[in-house]
PDB file of C-alpha atoms and ligand atoms in Angstrom:
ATOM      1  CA  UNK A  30       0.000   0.000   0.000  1.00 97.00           C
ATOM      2  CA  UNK A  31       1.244   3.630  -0.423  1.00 98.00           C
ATOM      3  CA  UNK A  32       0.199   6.773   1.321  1.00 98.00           C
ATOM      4  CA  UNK A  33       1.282   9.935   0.695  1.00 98.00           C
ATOM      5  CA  UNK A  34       1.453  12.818   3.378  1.00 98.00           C
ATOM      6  CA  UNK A  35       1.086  15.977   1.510  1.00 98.00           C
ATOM      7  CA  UNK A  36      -0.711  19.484   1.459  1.00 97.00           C
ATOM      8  CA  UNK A  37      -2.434  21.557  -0.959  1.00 94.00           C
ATOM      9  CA  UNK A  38      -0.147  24.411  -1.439  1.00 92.00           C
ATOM     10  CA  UNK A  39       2.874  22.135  -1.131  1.00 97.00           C
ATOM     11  CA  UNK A  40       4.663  22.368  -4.416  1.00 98.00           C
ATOM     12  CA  UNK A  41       7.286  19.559  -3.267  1.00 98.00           C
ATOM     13  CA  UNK A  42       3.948  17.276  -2.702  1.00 98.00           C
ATOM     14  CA  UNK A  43       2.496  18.303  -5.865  1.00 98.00           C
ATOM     15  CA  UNK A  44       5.173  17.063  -7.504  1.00 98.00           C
ATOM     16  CA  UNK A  45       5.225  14.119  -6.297  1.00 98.00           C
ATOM     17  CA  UNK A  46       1.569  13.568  -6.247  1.00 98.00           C
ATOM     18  CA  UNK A  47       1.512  14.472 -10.065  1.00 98.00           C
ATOM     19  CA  UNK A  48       4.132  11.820 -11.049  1.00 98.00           C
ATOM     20  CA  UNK A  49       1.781   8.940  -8.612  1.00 98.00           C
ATOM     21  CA  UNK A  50      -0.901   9.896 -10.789  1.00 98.00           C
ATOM     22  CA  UNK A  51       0.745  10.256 -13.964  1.00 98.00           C
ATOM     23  CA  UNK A  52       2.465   6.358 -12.976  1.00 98.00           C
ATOM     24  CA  UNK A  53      -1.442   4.976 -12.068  1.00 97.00           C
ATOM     25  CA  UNK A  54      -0.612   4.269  -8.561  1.00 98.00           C
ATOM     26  CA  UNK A  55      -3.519   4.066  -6.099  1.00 98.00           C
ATOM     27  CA  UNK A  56      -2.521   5.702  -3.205  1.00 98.00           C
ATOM     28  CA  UNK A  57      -4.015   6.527   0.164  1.00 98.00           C
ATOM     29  CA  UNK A  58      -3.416  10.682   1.303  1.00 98.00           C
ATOM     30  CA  UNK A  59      -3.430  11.620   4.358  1.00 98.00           C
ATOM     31  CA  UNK A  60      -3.786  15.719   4.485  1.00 97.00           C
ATOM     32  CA  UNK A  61      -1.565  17.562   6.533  1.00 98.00           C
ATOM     33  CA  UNK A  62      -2.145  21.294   7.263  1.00 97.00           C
ATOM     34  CA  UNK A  63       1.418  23.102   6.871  1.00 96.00           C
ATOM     35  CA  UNK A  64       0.062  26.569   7.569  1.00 94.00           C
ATOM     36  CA  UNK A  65      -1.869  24.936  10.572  1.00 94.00           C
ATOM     37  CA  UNK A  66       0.614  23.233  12.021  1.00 95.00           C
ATOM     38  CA  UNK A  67       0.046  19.676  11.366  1.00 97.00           C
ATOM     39  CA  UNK A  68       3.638  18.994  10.511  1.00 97.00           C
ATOM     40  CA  UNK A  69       4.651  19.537  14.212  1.00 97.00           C
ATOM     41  CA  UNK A  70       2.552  16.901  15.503  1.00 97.00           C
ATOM     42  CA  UNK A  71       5.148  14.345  16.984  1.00 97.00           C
ATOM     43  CA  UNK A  72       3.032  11.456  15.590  1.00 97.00           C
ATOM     44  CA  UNK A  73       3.815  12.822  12.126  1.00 98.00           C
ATOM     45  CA  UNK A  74       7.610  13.782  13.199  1.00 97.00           C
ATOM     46  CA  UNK A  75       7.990  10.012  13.528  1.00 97.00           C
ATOM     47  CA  UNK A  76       7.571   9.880   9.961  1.00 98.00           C
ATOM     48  CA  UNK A  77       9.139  12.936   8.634  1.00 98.00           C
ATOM     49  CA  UNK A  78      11.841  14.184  11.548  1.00 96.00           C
ATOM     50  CA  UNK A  79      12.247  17.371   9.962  1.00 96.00           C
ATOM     51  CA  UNK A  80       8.859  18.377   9.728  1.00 97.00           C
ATOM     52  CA  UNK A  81       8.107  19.039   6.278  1.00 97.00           C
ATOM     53  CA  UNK A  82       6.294  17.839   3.383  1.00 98.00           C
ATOM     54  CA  UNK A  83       5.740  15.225   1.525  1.00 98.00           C
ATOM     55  CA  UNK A  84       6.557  11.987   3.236  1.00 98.00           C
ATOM     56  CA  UNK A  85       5.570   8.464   1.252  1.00 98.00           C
ATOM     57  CA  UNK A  86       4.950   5.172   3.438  1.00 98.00           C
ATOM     58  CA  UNK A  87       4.944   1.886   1.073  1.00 98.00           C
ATOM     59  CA  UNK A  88       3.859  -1.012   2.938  1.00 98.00           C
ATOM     60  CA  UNK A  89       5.001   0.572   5.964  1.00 97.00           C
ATOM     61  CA  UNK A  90       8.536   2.123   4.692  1.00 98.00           C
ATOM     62  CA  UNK A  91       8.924   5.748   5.135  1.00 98.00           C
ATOM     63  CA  UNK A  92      10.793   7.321   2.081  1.00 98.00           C
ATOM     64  CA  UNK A  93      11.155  10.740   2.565  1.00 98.00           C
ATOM     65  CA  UNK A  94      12.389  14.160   0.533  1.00 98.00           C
ATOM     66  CA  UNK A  95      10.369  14.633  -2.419  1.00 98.00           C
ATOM     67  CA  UNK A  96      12.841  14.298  -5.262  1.00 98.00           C
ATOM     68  CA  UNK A  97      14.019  11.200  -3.593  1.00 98.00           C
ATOM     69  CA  UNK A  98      10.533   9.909  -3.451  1.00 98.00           C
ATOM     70  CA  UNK A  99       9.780  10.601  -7.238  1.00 98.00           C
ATOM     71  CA  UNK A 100      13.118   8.713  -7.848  1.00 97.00           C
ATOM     72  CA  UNK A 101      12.082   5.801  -5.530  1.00 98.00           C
ATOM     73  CA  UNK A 102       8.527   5.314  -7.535  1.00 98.00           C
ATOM     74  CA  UNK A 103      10.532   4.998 -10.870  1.00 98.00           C
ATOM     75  CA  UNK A 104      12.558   2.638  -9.476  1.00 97.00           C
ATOM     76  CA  UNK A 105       9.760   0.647  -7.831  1.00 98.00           C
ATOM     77  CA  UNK A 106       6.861   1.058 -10.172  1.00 98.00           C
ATOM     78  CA  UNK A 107       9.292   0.996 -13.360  1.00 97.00           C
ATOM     79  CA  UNK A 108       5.742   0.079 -15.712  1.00 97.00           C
ATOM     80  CA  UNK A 109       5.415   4.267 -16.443  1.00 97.00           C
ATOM     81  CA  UNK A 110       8.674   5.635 -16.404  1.00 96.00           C
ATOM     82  CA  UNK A 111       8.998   9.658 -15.975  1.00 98.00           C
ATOM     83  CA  UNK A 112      12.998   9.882 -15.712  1.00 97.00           C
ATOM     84  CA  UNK A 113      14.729   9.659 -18.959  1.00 97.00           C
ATOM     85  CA  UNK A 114      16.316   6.825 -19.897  1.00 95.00           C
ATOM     86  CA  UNK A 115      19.286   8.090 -22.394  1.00 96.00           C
ATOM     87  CA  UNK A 116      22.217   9.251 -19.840  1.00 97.00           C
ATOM     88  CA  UNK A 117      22.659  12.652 -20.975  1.00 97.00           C
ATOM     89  CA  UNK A 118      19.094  12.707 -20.592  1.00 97.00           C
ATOM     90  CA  UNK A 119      19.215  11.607 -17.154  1.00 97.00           C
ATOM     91  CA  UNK A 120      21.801  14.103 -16.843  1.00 98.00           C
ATOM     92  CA  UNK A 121      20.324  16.997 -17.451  1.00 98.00           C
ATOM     93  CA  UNK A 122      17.039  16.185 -15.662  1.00 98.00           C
ATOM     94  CA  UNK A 123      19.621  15.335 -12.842  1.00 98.00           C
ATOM     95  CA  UNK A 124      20.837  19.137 -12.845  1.00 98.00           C
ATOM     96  CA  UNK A 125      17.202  20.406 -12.806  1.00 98.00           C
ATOM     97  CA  UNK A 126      16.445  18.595  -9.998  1.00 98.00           C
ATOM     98  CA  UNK A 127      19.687  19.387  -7.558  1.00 98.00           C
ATOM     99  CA  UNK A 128      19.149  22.728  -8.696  1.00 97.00           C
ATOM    100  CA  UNK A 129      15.535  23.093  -7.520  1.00 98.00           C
ATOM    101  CA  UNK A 130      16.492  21.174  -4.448  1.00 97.00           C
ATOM    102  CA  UNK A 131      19.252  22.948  -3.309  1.00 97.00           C
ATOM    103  CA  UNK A 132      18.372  26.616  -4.782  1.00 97.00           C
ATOM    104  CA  UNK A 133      14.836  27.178  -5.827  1.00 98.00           C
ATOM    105  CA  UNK A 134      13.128  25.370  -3.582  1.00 98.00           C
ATOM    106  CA  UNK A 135      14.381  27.821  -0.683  1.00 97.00           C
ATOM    107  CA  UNK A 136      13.655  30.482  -3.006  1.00 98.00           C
ATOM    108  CA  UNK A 137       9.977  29.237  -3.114  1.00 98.00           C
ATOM    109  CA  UNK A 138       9.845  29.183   0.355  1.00 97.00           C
ATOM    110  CA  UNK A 139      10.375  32.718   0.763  1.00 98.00           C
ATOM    111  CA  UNK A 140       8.431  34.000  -1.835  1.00 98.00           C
ATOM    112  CA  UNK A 141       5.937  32.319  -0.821  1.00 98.00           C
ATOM    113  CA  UNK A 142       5.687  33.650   2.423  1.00 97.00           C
ATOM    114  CA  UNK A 143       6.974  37.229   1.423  1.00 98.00           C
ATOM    115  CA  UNK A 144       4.014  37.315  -0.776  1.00 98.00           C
ATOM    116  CA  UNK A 145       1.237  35.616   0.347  1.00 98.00           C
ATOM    117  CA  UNK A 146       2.012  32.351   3.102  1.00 97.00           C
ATOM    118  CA  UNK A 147       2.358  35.216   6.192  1.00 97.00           C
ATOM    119  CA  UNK A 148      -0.648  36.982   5.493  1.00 97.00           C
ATOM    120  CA  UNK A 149      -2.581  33.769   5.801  1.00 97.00           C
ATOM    121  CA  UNK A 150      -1.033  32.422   9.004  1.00 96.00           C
ATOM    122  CA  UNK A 151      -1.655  36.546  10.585  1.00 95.00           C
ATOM    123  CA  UNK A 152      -5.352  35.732   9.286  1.00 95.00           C
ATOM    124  CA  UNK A 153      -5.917  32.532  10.608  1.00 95.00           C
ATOM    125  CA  UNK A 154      -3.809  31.809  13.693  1.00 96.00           C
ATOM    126  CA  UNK A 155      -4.728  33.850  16.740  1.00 95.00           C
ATOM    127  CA  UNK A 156      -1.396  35.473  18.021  1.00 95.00           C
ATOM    128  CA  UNK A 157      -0.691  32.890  20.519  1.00 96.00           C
ATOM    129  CA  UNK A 158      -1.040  30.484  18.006  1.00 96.00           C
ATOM    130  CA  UNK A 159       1.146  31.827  15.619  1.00 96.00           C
ATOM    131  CA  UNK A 160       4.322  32.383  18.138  1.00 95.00           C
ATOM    132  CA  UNK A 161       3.186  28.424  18.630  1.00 95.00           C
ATOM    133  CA  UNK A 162       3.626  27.765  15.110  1.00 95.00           C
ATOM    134  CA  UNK A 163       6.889  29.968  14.816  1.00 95.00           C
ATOM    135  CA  UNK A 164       8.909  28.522  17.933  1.00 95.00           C
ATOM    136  CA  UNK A 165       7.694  25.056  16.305  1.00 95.00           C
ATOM    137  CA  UNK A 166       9.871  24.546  13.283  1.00 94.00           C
ATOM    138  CA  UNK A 167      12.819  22.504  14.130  1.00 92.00           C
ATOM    139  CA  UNK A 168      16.865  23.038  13.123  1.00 87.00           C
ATOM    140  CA  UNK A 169      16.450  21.493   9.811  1.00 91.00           C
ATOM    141  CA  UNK A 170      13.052  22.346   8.180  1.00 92.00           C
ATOM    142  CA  UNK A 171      12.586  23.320   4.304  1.00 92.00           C
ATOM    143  CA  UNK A 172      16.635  24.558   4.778  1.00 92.00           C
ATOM    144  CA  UNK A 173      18.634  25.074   7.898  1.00 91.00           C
ATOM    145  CA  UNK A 174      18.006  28.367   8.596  1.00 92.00           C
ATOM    146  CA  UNK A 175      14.172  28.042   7.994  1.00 95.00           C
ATOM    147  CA  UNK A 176      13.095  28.370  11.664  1.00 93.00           C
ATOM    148  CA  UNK A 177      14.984  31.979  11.668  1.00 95.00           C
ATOM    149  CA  UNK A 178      14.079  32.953   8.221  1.00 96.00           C
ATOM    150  CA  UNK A 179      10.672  32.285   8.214  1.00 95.00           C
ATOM    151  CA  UNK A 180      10.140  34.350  11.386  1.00 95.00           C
ATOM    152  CA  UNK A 181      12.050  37.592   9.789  1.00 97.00           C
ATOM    153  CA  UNK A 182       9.964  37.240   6.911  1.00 97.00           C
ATOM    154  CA  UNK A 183       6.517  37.096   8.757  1.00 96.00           C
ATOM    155  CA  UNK A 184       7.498  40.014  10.451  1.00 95.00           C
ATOM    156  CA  UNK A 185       9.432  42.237   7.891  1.00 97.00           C
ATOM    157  CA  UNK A 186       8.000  40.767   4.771  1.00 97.00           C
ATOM    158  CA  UNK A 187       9.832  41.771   1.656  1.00 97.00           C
ATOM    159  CA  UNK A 188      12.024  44.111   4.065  1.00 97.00           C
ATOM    160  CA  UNK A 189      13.393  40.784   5.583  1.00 97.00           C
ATOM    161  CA  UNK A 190      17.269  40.160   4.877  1.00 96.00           C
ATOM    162  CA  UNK A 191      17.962  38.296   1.783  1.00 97.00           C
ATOM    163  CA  UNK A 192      14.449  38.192   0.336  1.00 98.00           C
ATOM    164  CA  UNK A 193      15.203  40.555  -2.369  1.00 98.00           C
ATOM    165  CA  UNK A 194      18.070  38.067  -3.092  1.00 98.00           C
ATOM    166  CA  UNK A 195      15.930  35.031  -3.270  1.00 98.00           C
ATOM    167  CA  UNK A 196      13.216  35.963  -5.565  1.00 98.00           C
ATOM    168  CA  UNK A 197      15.931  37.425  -8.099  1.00 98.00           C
ATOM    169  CA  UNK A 198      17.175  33.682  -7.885  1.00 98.00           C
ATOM    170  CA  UNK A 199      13.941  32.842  -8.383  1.00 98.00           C
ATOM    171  CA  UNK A 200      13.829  34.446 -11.783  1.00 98.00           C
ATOM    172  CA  UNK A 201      17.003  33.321 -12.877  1.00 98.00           C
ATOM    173  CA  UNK A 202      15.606  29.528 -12.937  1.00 98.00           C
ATOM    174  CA  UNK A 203      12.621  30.806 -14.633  1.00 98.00           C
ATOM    175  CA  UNK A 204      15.032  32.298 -17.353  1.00 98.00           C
ATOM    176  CA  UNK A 205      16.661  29.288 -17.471  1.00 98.00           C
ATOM    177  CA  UNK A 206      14.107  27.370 -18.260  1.00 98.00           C
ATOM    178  CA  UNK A 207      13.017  30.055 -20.878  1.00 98.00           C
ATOM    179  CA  UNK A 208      16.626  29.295 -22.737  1.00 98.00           C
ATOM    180  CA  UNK A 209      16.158  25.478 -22.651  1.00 97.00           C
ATOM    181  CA  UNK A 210      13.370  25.558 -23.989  1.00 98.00           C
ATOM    182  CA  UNK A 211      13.789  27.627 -26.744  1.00 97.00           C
ATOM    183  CA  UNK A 212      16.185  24.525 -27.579  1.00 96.00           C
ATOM    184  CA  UNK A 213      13.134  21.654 -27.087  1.00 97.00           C
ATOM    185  CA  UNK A 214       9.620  21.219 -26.499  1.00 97.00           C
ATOM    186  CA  UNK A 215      10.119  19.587 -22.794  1.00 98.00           C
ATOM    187  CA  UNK A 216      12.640  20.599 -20.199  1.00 98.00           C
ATOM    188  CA  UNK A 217      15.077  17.934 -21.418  1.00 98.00           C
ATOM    189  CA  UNK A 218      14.744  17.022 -24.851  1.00 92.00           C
ATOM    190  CA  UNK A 219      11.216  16.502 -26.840  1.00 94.00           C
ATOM    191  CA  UNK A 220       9.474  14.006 -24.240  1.00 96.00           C
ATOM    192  CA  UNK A 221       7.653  15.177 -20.944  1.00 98.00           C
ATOM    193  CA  UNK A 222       9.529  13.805 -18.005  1.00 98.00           C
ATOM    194  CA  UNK A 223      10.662  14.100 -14.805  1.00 98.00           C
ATOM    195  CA  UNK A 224      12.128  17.278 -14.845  1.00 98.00           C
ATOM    196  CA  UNK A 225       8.675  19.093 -16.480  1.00 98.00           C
ATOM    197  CA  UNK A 226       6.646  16.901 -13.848  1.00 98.00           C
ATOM    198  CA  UNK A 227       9.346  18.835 -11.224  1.00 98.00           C
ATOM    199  CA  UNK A 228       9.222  22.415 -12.030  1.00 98.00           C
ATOM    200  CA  UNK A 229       5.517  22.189 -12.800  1.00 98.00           C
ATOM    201  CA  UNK A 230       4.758  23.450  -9.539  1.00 98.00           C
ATOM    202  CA  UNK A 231       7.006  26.291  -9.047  1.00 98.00           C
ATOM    203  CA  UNK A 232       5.584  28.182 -12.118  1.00 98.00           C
ATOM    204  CA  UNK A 233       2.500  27.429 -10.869  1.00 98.00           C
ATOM    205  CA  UNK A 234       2.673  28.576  -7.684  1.00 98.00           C
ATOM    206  CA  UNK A 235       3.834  32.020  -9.491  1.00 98.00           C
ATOM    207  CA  UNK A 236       0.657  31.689 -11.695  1.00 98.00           C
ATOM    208  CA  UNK A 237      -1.654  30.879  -8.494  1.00 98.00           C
ATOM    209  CA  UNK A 238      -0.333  34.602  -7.447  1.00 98.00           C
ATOM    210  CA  UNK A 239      -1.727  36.118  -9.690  1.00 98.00           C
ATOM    211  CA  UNK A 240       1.747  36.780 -11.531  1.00 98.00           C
ATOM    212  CA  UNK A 241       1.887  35.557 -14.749  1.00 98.00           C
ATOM    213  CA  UNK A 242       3.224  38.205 -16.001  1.00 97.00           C
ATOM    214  CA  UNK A 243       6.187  37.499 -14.830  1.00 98.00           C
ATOM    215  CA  UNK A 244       6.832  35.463 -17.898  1.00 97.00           C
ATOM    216  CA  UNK A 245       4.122  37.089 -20.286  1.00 95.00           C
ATOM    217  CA  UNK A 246       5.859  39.609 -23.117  1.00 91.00           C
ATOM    218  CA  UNK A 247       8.705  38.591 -21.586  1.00 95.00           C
ATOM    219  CA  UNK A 248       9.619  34.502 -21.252  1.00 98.00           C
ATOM    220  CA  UNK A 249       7.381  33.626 -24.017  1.00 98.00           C
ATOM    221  CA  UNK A 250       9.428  29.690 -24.011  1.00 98.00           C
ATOM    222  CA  UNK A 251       8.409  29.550 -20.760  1.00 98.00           C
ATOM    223  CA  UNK A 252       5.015  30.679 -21.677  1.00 98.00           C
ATOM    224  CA  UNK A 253       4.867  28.509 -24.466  1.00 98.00           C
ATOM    225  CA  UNK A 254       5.906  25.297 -22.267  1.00 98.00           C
ATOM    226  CA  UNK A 255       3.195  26.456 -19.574  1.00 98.00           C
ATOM    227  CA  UNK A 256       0.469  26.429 -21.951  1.00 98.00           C
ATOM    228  CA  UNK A 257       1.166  22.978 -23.101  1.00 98.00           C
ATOM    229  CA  UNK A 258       1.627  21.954 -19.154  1.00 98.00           C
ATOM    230  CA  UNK A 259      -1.752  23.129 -18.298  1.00 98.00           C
ATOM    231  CA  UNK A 260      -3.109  20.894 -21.648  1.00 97.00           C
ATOM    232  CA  UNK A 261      -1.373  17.894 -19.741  1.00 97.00           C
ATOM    233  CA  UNK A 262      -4.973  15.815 -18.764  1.00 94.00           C
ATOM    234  CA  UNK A 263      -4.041  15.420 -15.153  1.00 97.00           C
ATOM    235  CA  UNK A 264      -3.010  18.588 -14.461  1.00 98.00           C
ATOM    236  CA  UNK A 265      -5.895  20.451 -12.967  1.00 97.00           C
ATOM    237  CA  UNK A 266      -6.771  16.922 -10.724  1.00 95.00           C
ATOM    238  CA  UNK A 267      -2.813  16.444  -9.422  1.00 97.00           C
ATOM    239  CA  UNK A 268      -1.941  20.076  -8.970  1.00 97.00           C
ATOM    240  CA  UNK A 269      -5.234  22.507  -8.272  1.00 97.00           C
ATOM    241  CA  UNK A 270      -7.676  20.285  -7.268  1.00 96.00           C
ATOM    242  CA  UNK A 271      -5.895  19.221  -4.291  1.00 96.00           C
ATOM    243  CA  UNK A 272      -5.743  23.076  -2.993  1.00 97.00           C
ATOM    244  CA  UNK A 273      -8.653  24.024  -0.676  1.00 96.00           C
ATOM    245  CA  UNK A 274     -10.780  27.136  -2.002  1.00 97.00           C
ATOM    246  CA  UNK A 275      -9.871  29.335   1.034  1.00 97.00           C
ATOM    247  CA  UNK A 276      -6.365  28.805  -0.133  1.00 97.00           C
ATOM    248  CA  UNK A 277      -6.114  29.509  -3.601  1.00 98.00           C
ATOM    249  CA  UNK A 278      -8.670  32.418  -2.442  1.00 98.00           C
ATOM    250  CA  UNK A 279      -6.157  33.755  -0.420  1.00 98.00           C
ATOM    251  CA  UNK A 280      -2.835  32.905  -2.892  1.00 98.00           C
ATOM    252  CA  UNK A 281      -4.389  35.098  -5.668  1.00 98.00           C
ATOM    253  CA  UNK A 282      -5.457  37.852  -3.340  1.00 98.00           C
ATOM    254  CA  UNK A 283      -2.308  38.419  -1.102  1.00 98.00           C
ATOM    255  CA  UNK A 284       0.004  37.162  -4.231  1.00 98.00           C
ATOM    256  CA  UNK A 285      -1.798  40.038  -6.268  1.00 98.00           C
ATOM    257  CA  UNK A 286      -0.905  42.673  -4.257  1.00 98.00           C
ATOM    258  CA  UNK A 287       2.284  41.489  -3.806  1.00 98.00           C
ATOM    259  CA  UNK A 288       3.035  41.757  -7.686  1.00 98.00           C
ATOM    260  CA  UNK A 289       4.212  45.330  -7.470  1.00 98.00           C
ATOM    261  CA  UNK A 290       7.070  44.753  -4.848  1.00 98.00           C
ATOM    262  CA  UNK A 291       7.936  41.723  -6.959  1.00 98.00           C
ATOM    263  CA  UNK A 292       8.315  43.497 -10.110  1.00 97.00           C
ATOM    264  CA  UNK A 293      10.152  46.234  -8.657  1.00 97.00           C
ATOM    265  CA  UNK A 294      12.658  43.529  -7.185  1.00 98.00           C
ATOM    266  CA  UNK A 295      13.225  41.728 -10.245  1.00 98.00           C
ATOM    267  CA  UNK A 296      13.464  44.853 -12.204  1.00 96.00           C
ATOM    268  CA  UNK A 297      10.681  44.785 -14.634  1.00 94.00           C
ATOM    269  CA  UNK A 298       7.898  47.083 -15.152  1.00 84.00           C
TER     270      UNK A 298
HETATM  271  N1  GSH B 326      13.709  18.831   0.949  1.00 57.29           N
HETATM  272  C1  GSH B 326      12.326  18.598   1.265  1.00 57.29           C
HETATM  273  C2  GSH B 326      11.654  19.944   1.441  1.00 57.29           C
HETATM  274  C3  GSH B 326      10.188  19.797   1.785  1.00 57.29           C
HETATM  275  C4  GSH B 326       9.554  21.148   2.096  1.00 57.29           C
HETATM  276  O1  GSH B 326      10.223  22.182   2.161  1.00 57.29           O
HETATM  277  N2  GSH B 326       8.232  21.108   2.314  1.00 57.29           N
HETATM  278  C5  GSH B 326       7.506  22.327   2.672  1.00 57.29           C
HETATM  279  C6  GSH B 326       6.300  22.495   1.767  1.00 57.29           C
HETATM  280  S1  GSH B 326       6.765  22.604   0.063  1.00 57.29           S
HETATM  281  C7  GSH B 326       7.015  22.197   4.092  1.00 57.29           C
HETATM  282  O2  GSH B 326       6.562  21.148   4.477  1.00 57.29           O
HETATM  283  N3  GSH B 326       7.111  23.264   4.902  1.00 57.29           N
HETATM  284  C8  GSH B 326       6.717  23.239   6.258  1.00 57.29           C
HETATM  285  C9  GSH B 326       7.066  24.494   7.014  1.00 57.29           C
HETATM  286  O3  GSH B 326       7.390  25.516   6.376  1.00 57.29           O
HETATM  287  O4  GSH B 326       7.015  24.436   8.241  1.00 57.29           O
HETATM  288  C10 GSH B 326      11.657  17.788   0.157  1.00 57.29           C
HETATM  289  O5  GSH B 326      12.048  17.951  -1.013  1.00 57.29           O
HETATM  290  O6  GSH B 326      10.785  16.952   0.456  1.00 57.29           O
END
């Protein structure tokens, strides 16, 4: 049996939950509320020591960090394969996913919150409960310095140190990916794989902002390859179904209104 731990806004779940449908594995979810708190609970720590999401249990093994976990299913479900199987293939899909891992992932993180993430715990945790939910996240969370980080930014938003820094990484990747893909229809080469299935969710949390124009008139690859994402039949069930109303509600309000400082910080008008 497998059952994934994930959460709606999660893109690391989404990912992952995208390539278990995309593969045809049943799977049992069990929803945990990351802007709640759920991922403190020390039932769930058991599982997933650093707090975070998403965690997979199959027949009662825990596999845990997300690109690991999409790696894992190809391995162990080999029937629908999503990571390419020419090495230089592999390769490349290799340096997308280290990249997001190690780089844009934190990046997401924070402009996420910057934007929209602390404007939603401030609205729905009293303020008791959201010093709770602060002081909660452990030494290693989504990076080391998480715990620290995510407190400056709830506080000082976009005036936070080293936000600035991270969303201008942020649009480096997505430039990136514009130049690769003027080069091929998919992120590596002309079939969908792995590394599309990956990124998926990081332009889309951009797009759930309400900032599309981030890459409109001005990655039009990008645009080109998110068009033909959002055509991809189990898109809208993997990725936006699974986010509550309340939530996307709330990304495309707060994430709106964020667009300004965001432009201004990446240096487009
Ligand atoms: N390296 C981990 C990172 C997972 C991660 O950062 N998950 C985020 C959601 S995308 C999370 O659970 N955050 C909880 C928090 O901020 O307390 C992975 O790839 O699985």
């Amino acid at each position: 049996m497998l059952e994934l731990y994930h959460h709606g806004s999660s893109v690391c779940a989404a990912k992952v939950r995208w390539a278990m449908i995309i593969k045809n594995l049943d799977f049992e979810t069990h929803y945990i509320d990351i802007l709640k708190g759920d991922q403190f609970d020390p039932e769930y720590i058991k599982i997933n020591p650093k707090s975070v999401v998403p965690s997979l249990v199959h027949d009662g093994n825990i596999v845990n960090e997300s690109t690991v976990i999409m790696e894992y299913l190809d391995l162990a479900f080999p029937e629908i394969q999503l990571t390419p199987k020419n090495p230089l293939e592999y390769v490349k899909t290799r340096y997308w996913t280290k990249a997001l891992d190690e780089l844009l992932h934190p990046a997401c993180g924070t402009l996420t919150f910057a934007c929209a993430h602390r404007h939603i715990v401030r609205k729905n945790l009293s303020e008791q409960e959201l010093e709770d939910f602060l002081a909660s996240t452990p030494g290693h969370s989504v990076t080391t310095d998480w715990a620290g980080f995510k407190k400056q930014i709830v506080k000082y938003g976009f005036e936070a140190p080293g936000v600035e820094e991270k969303i201008q990484l942020y649009d480096k990747y997505l430039q990136q990916m514009d130049q690769e893909l003027q080069k091929s229809k998919w992120l590596v080469g002309d079939e969908f794989g792995l590394a599309d299935v990956s990124l998926t969710p990081y332009v889309n949390r951009v797009a759930m902002m309400g900032m599309s124009g981030w890459w409109e008139d001005r990655l039009p690859y990008l645009a080109e390859w998110w068009a033909r994402i959002q055509e991809v039949p189990t898109f809208q069930s993997a990725i936006l179904d699974w986010c509550p109303e309340g939530l996307t509600n709330d990304l495309m309000t707060f994430g709106s209104k964020s667009w300004p400082d965001v432009k201004r910080i990446i240096g487009i008008n």
